[in-house]
Amino acid sequence: MQTIVQKYGGSSVSTTKKIEKVAKSIIEKKKQGYNLVVVVSAMGNTTNELIKLSLEVSKAPDKRELDALIATGEMVSSSLLAIKLKDLGFDAISFNAFQINLKTNGIYGKSSISDIDEDIINSQLKKGKIVIIAGFQGISDDNEITTLGRGGSDTSAVALSVKLNAKCEIYTDVDGIYGVDPRLYKEAKKLDEISYEEMLELASLGAGVMHARAVELGQKYNKEIYVGLSCSNIKGTYITEGLEMEKRAVSGIAVSDDDIAINIENIDYDINLIAKIFTNIAKANINVDMISQTMPFNNKINISFTVPKADTNDILKLLKTFISFDNIKVDENITKFSVVGMGMKDSSGIAARLFEIFKENNIEIKMITTSEIRITCAIDSKYKEVAISNVAKFFDL
Ligand code: ADP
Ligand code: ASP
Ligand code: MG
């Protein structure tokens, strides 16, 4: 019997009424003869509320305890869904990460999954049960509760579908993947398919519709991921290998307001110092992006890079241990604006067209980085809307 892993996001289970709707949708699939494993996120805004509570008791909540706290959200929704399914006459069982040995590498707040005991799940499926799993959480080798990073239930679902050799369906509050977040650009167009490579870039650069590591896992194991609207038959989007796909020059735009830019000015042109900066940041598990360095002048350089806003305190504390406070400038008002497309591999001039649009709209660029299939510009956040609408219109996204 074919197994399907379905994942329902927070907005799809935000009330008990919605949990009932989800339960009925699951039952419909079950009646079609599938084994069902369902991953759920916490109800609605629960994770944010829990984080808010922690901030009421501490300015910098202890990372271990914070993970233990926010992991509770998914335990509530998974149990409620199992209770509802049973109430509707279908046998279901909910599991948290402990119960299925869902192991992680142990980093609080941004763990990756290292293993799952699929036998426990399979034995329940054999008994005909619908298996509900609390997303977003895992257990380290030291039995610590660790979470997978915001939006991480997608990754729980993809990892489970790989382990169980199952289909993977991600259900959310939008009916597929669009060229631009439809909340930011009303005229955005839906894509039938998108390649792992493009989706990975978009997700890493701020397209919150998918957790980036979920896409990475999909790509690694060639697991097709369907993204669609919860409890609906509207056709969504497939994230696939995309070999046969028409190569669009630009497939999508991603924007992120979640980073700050750090500029370290007028420091010695010394590779030991540069290595020290980035080794220390890496040791602190802080994700650096958009690194750029000026040419040496009088043996001095400037280095700039972006890091997640959430790591602001940690990075400043760390840098100040070996760099003078006066040399460190922080820009909190940046938006990372990225255009992504497989077609960029073979078509030239995309950057030129992008800069032309920015010029016409008086948008200044603070930093630029590129990969084979993307261009990212850090711009002042005040230009975000203008940049989105003009670039989306030009590339027909
Ligand atoms: P869930 O709680 O179901 O995981 P998320 O809020 O994480 O839902 O993701 C769904 C949201 O992602 C949508 O409401 C949409 O605003 C946003 N989003 C961002 N980029 C895109 C995109 N390119 N296509 C579709 N939705 C997007
Ligand atoms: N509940 C978690 C969050 O809000 C995980 C998820 O939604 O995927 O980030
Ligand atoms: Mg999500």
XYZ file of C-alpha atoms and ligand atoms in Angstrom:
434
model
C 0.000 0.000 0.000
C 1.367 3.403 -0.991
C 2.208 5.699 1.917
C 1.618 9.436 1.768
C 3.209 11.907 4.152
C 1.050 15.004 4.412
C 2.049 18.114 6.292
C -0.380 20.737 7.533
C 1.013 24.136 8.478
C 0.066 26.324 11.419
C -2.704 28.289 9.707
C -4.351 25.026 8.562
C -4.692 23.842 12.178
C -5.149 27.198 13.880
C -8.548 26.318 15.435
C -10.285 23.106 16.447
C -12.770 23.731 13.598
C -9.874 23.729 11.150
C -8.419 20.616 12.772
C -11.749 18.928 12.090
C -11.579 20.019 8.437
C -8.052 18.645 8.149
C -9.153 15.395 9.800
C -11.929 14.991 7.208
C -9.487 15.641 4.386
C -7.151 12.979 5.798
C -10.022 10.514 6.077
C -10.922 11.104 2.421
C -7.386 10.098 1.397
C -7.391 7.158 3.794
C -10.596 5.886 2.191
C -8.808 5.925 -1.179
C -6.570 3.183 0.191
C -3.407 4.989 1.260
C -1.317 4.661 4.397
C -1.244 8.081 5.951
C 1.447 9.767 7.994
C 0.566 13.333 8.886
C 2.984 15.961 10.168
C 1.519 18.996 11.866
C 2.819 22.401 12.867
C 1.722 24.193 16.002
C -1.728 25.808 15.961
C -1.727 29.236 14.300
C 0.535 31.663 16.067
C 1.441 29.337 18.945
C 5.203 29.286 18.352
C 5.360 33.089 18.291
C 3.251 33.254 21.445
C 5.559 30.824 23.229
C 8.625 32.818 22.176
C 6.886 35.969 23.422
C 6.276 34.326 26.788
C 9.941 33.402 27.084
C 10.887 37.013 26.362
C 8.656 38.112 29.220
C 10.860 36.182 31.615
C 14.240 36.844 29.978
C 15.786 39.209 27.427
C 17.926 36.362 26.102
C 16.133 33.090 26.846
C 18.334 30.059 27.439
C 18.471 28.163 24.148
C 17.921 24.717 25.658
C 14.849 25.765 27.599
C 13.476 27.778 24.681
C 13.593 24.691 22.456
C 11.852 22.625 25.131
C 9.189 25.336 25.328
C 8.491 25.857 21.637
C 8.469 22.116 20.911
C 5.272 21.885 22.961
C 3.181 23.644 20.265
C 3.342 20.711 17.871
C 2.518 18.245 20.651
C -0.782 20.007 21.241
C -1.821 20.051 17.565
C -0.735 16.453 16.869
C -2.666 15.079 19.844
C -5.745 17.140 19.018
C -5.729 15.882 15.437
C -5.408 12.255 16.602
C -8.252 12.785 19.094
C -10.459 14.245 16.312
C -9.671 11.378 13.921
C -10.577 8.834 16.587
C -13.721 10.764 17.347
C -14.646 10.458 13.666
C -14.178 6.695 13.889
C -10.678 6.341 12.383
C -7.850 4.828 14.334
C -5.004 7.275 14.765
C -1.952 7.622 16.961
C 0.177 10.686 17.593
C 3.913 10.627 18.211
C 6.406 13.199 19.338
C 10.074 13.052 18.336
C 11.068 10.960 21.376
C 8.604 8.254 20.513
C 9.899 7.708 16.969
C 13.573 8.349 17.739
C 13.661 11.336 15.429
C 17.307 12.220 15.952
C 19.040 15.518 15.283
C 22.563 16.890 15.354
C 21.662 18.654 18.587
C 21.978 22.342 17.704
C 19.297 24.258 19.592
C 16.958 26.257 17.386
C 18.414 25.082 14.085
C 18.998 21.352 14.215
C 19.102 19.105 11.211
C 17.621 15.606 11.240
C 20.101 12.731 11.349
C 17.811 9.699 11.652
C 14.260 8.458 12.216
C 13.115 5.022 13.397
C 10.753 4.155 10.574
C 9.945 0.704 12.051
C 7.866 2.271 14.825
C 5.779 4.179 12.273
C 5.505 1.266 9.858
C 4.244 -1.085 12.551
C 1.425 1.365 13.340
C 0.597 1.766 9.640
C 0.398 -2.022 9.353
C -2.257 -1.975 12.055
C -4.229 0.415 9.823
C -3.620 3.476 11.986
C -3.233 7.013 10.745
C 0.060 8.204 12.200
C 0.274 11.830 13.300
C 3.676 13.304 14.017
C 4.645 16.486 15.804
C 6.729 18.452 13.307
C 9.589 20.841 14.011
C 11.144 18.817 16.833
C 13.830 16.203 17.277
C 16.006 14.624 19.935
C 19.771 14.913 20.121
C 22.087 12.018 20.935
C 22.089 13.360 24.498
C 18.289 13.163 24.583
C 17.905 16.916 24.420
C 14.816 18.382 22.752
C 15.951 20.417 19.764
C 13.949 22.247 17.114
C 14.651 22.479 13.410
C 14.395 26.235 12.871
C 11.301 28.328 12.123
C 9.142 26.646 9.500
C 10.927 23.353 10.184
C 7.865 21.084 10.046
C 8.311 21.015 6.263
C 11.680 19.379 6.874
C 10.135 16.848 9.272
C 7.683 15.924 6.493
C 10.249 15.573 3.720
C 12.611 13.566 5.952
C 9.767 11.212 6.876
C 8.687 10.770 3.270
C 12.268 9.866 2.320
C 12.571 7.371 5.183
C 9.143 5.824 4.526
C 9.530 5.848 0.750
C 6.298 7.824 0.634
C 4.768 10.599 -1.453
C 5.236 14.037 0.072
C 2.445 16.613 0.191
C 2.826 19.959 1.947
C -0.487 21.678 2.646
C -0.575 25.340 3.543
C -2.615 28.549 3.251
C -1.618 29.277 -0.338
C -2.578 27.153 -3.365
C 0.965 26.614 -4.636
C 4.260 28.340 -5.232
C 4.135 31.681 -6.980
C 6.839 33.663 -8.749
C 6.595 36.154 -5.883
C 4.963 35.880 -2.458
C 1.311 36.673 -3.332
C 1.012 38.556 -0.053
C 3.603 41.015 -1.354
C 2.488 41.166 -4.995
C -1.190 40.569 -5.724
C -0.720 39.864 -9.443
C 1.825 37.076 -8.843
C 1.472 33.991 -11.063
C 1.396 30.402 -9.837
C 3.990 27.916 -11.098
C 3.022 24.338 -12.084
C 6.534 23.145 -11.338
C 9.738 24.509 -9.946
C 13.154 22.864 -9.766
C 14.746 21.934 -6.446
C 17.631 24.224 -7.292
C 15.418 27.270 -7.851
C 13.178 26.553 -4.878
C 16.201 26.052 -2.648
C 17.581 29.435 -3.628
C 14.178 31.114 -3.184
C 13.555 29.440 0.184
C 17.043 30.265 1.479
C 16.560 33.861 0.400
C 13.254 34.454 2.133
C 10.414 32.709 0.267
C 8.911 31.380 3.499
C 6.514 29.028 1.748
C 9.046 26.180 2.187
C 11.735 25.516 4.774
C 15.010 25.579 2.827
C 16.356 22.383 4.387
C 13.201 20.552 3.330
C 13.948 21.424 -0.295
C 17.579 20.469 0.174
C 16.517 17.034 1.449
C 14.079 16.668 -1.451
C 16.874 17.426 -3.878
C 19.347 15.083 -2.174
C 16.965 12.121 -2.311
C 15.112 13.187 -5.459
C 11.826 13.260 -3.552
C 9.135 15.174 -5.433
C 7.366 17.628 -3.115
C 3.814 18.767 -3.796
C 2.779 22.117 -2.310
C -0.917 22.958 -2.255
C -3.813 24.530 -0.414
C -5.102 22.593 2.622
C -8.367 20.714 2.207
C -8.814 21.660 -1.437
C -8.498 20.137 -4.894
C -6.994 23.226 -6.536
C -3.861 22.098 -8.366
C -0.710 23.213 -6.580
C 2.976 23.175 -7.490
C 5.479 20.313 -7.778
C 9.042 20.828 -6.648
C 10.967 18.404 -8.837
C 14.260 17.751 -10.540
C 12.991 19.864 -13.403
C 15.131 18.372 -16.130
C 12.434 18.686 -18.765
C 11.289 22.036 -17.509
C 11.352 25.060 -19.706
C 14.267 27.088 -18.435
C 12.873 30.462 -17.477
C 15.480 33.194 -17.260
C 13.857 34.314 -14.015
C 11.401 32.031 -12.181
C 10.940 33.961 -8.999
C 11.772 36.742 -6.620
C 12.517 36.298 -2.941
C 12.817 39.099 -0.427
C 13.951 38.980 3.147
C 13.895 41.569 5.894
C 15.362 39.086 8.329
C 18.996 40.108 8.056
C 21.269 42.896 9.136
C 24.369 44.063 7.330
C 27.599 44.292 9.283
C 30.350 46.476 7.923
C 33.779 46.136 9.504
C 35.663 49.207 8.401
C 39.293 50.116 8.072
C 40.834 46.953 9.454
C 44.258 45.534 8.613
C 44.609 43.750 5.298
C 45.543 40.510 7.032
C 44.273 37.068 6.077
C 44.744 35.878 9.676
C 42.255 38.471 10.848
C 39.750 37.654 8.091
C 40.016 33.941 8.887
C 39.583 34.703 12.595
C 36.393 36.700 11.961
C 34.706 33.987 9.918
C 35.981 31.029 11.943
C 34.577 32.550 15.095
C 31.243 33.286 13.437
C 31.062 29.708 12.145
C 31.891 28.329 15.605
C 28.940 30.300 16.971
C 26.686 28.623 14.348
C 25.793 31.958 12.799
C 24.903 31.860 9.133
C 26.860 34.455 7.120
C 25.815 35.593 3.675
C 26.698 38.270 1.101
C 30.352 38.585 2.054
C 32.223 41.321 0.244
C 35.581 42.972 0.728
C 37.034 46.188 -0.670
C 40.424 46.311 -2.416
C 43.250 47.022 0.044
C 44.145 50.722 0.373
C 47.095 51.717 2.550
C 46.984 48.124 3.733
C 43.448 48.596 5.103
C 40.191 46.981 3.957
C 36.456 47.018 4.697
C 34.553 43.752 4.988
C 30.777 43.541 4.866
C 28.411 40.634 5.270
C 24.864 39.879 6.312
C 23.699 37.705 9.211
C 20.216 36.886 10.526
C 18.692 39.661 12.673
C 18.079 37.048 15.351
C 21.850 36.682 15.771
C 22.546 40.431 16.202
C 23.435 40.238 19.902
C 25.592 37.147 19.504
C 27.569 38.485 16.556
C 28.255 41.884 18.086
C 29.360 40.316 21.347
C 31.651 37.994 19.441
C 33.205 40.609 17.111
C 33.841 43.026 19.939
C 36.153 40.528 21.615
C 38.797 41.228 18.955
C 37.653 44.216 16.842
C 37.291 47.754 18.081
C 33.703 48.900 18.534
C 34.368 52.003 16.345
C 35.167 49.847 13.341
C 31.878 47.929 13.413
C 28.834 49.445 11.693
C 25.419 47.781 11.700
C 22.702 48.458 9.109
C 19.365 47.132 10.308
C 17.306 48.537 7.447
C 18.181 46.225 4.646
C 16.054 44.032 2.439
C 17.693 41.220 0.566
C 16.127 41.198 -2.881
C 16.889 38.175 -5.058
C 15.926 37.060 -8.529
C 16.302 33.338 -9.237
C 16.104 31.333 -12.449
C 17.690 28.260 -14.021
C 17.790 30.101 -17.345
C 20.401 32.479 -15.970
C 22.903 29.675 -16.552
C 22.668 30.225 -20.295
C 21.178 33.665 -20.830
C 23.243 36.755 -20.253
C 22.136 40.259 -19.433
C 19.755 39.467 -16.548
C 21.880 41.490 -14.114
C 22.017 44.377 -16.583
C 18.218 44.366 -16.921
C 17.779 44.216 -13.154
C 20.108 47.173 -12.598
C 18.329 49.079 -15.381
C 14.993 48.606 -13.533
C 16.624 49.717 -10.271
C 18.086 52.775 -12.031
C 14.697 53.757 -13.507
C 13.181 53.591 -10.013
C 16.074 55.292 -8.201
C 16.789 52.208 -6.116
C 20.291 52.190 -4.714
C 22.103 48.912 -4.157
C 24.223 48.423 -1.038
C 25.679 44.966 -1.714
C 25.472 42.394 -4.484
C 26.166 38.677 -4.605
C 25.470 36.205 -7.376
C 25.413 32.476 -7.990
C 24.930 30.617 -11.251
C 21.157 30.935 -10.948
C 20.565 34.029 -8.805
C 21.383 37.659 -8.209
C 20.907 39.083 -4.728
C 21.008 42.796 -3.945
C 20.849 44.298 -0.480
C 18.734 47.438 -0.806
C 17.269 49.882 1.690
C 13.996 48.399 2.985
C 12.064 51.500 1.874
C 12.524 50.403 -1.775
C 11.128 46.907 -1.256
C 7.628 47.353 -2.762
C 8.840 49.357 -5.769
C 11.522 46.788 -6.488
C 9.106 43.851 -6.252
C 6.381 45.292 -8.462
C 8.691 46.589 -11.181
C 10.920 43.537 -11.393
C 7.944 41.122 -11.229
C 6.176 43.027 -13.996
C 9.256 43.036 -16.222
C 9.953 39.292 -15.839
C 6.239 38.382 -15.911
C 6.308 36.634 -12.514
P 2.598 27.102 6.910
O 2.206 27.594 8.257
O 1.534 26.324 6.240
O 3.919 26.395 6.906
P 3.877 29.445 5.856
O 3.363 30.746 6.377
O 5.151 28.931 6.379
O 2.716 28.397 6.001
O 4.003 29.521 4.260
C 2.925 29.966 3.476
C 3.116 31.426 3.135
O 4.308 31.571 2.355
C 2.053 32.006 2.251
O 0.976 32.505 2.994
C 2.779 33.082 1.460
O 2.454 34.391 1.886
C 4.240 32.824 1.729
N 5.071 32.806 0.520
C 6.311 33.369 0.426
N 6.798 33.232 -0.798
C 5.884 32.560 -1.517
C 5.823 32.105 -2.865
N 6.815 32.326 -3.712
N 4.723 31.432 -3.271
C 3.712 31.185 -2.408
N 3.707 31.603 -1.117
C 4.761 32.279 -0.675
N 5.655 25.875 14.507
C 6.971 26.104 13.954
C 7.126 27.556 13.501
O 6.199 28.333 13.666
C 7.320 25.150 12.855
C 6.509 25.253 11.583
O 5.516 25.966 11.535
O 6.883 24.596 10.604
O 8.172 27.925 13.032
Mg 5.898 27.058 6.843
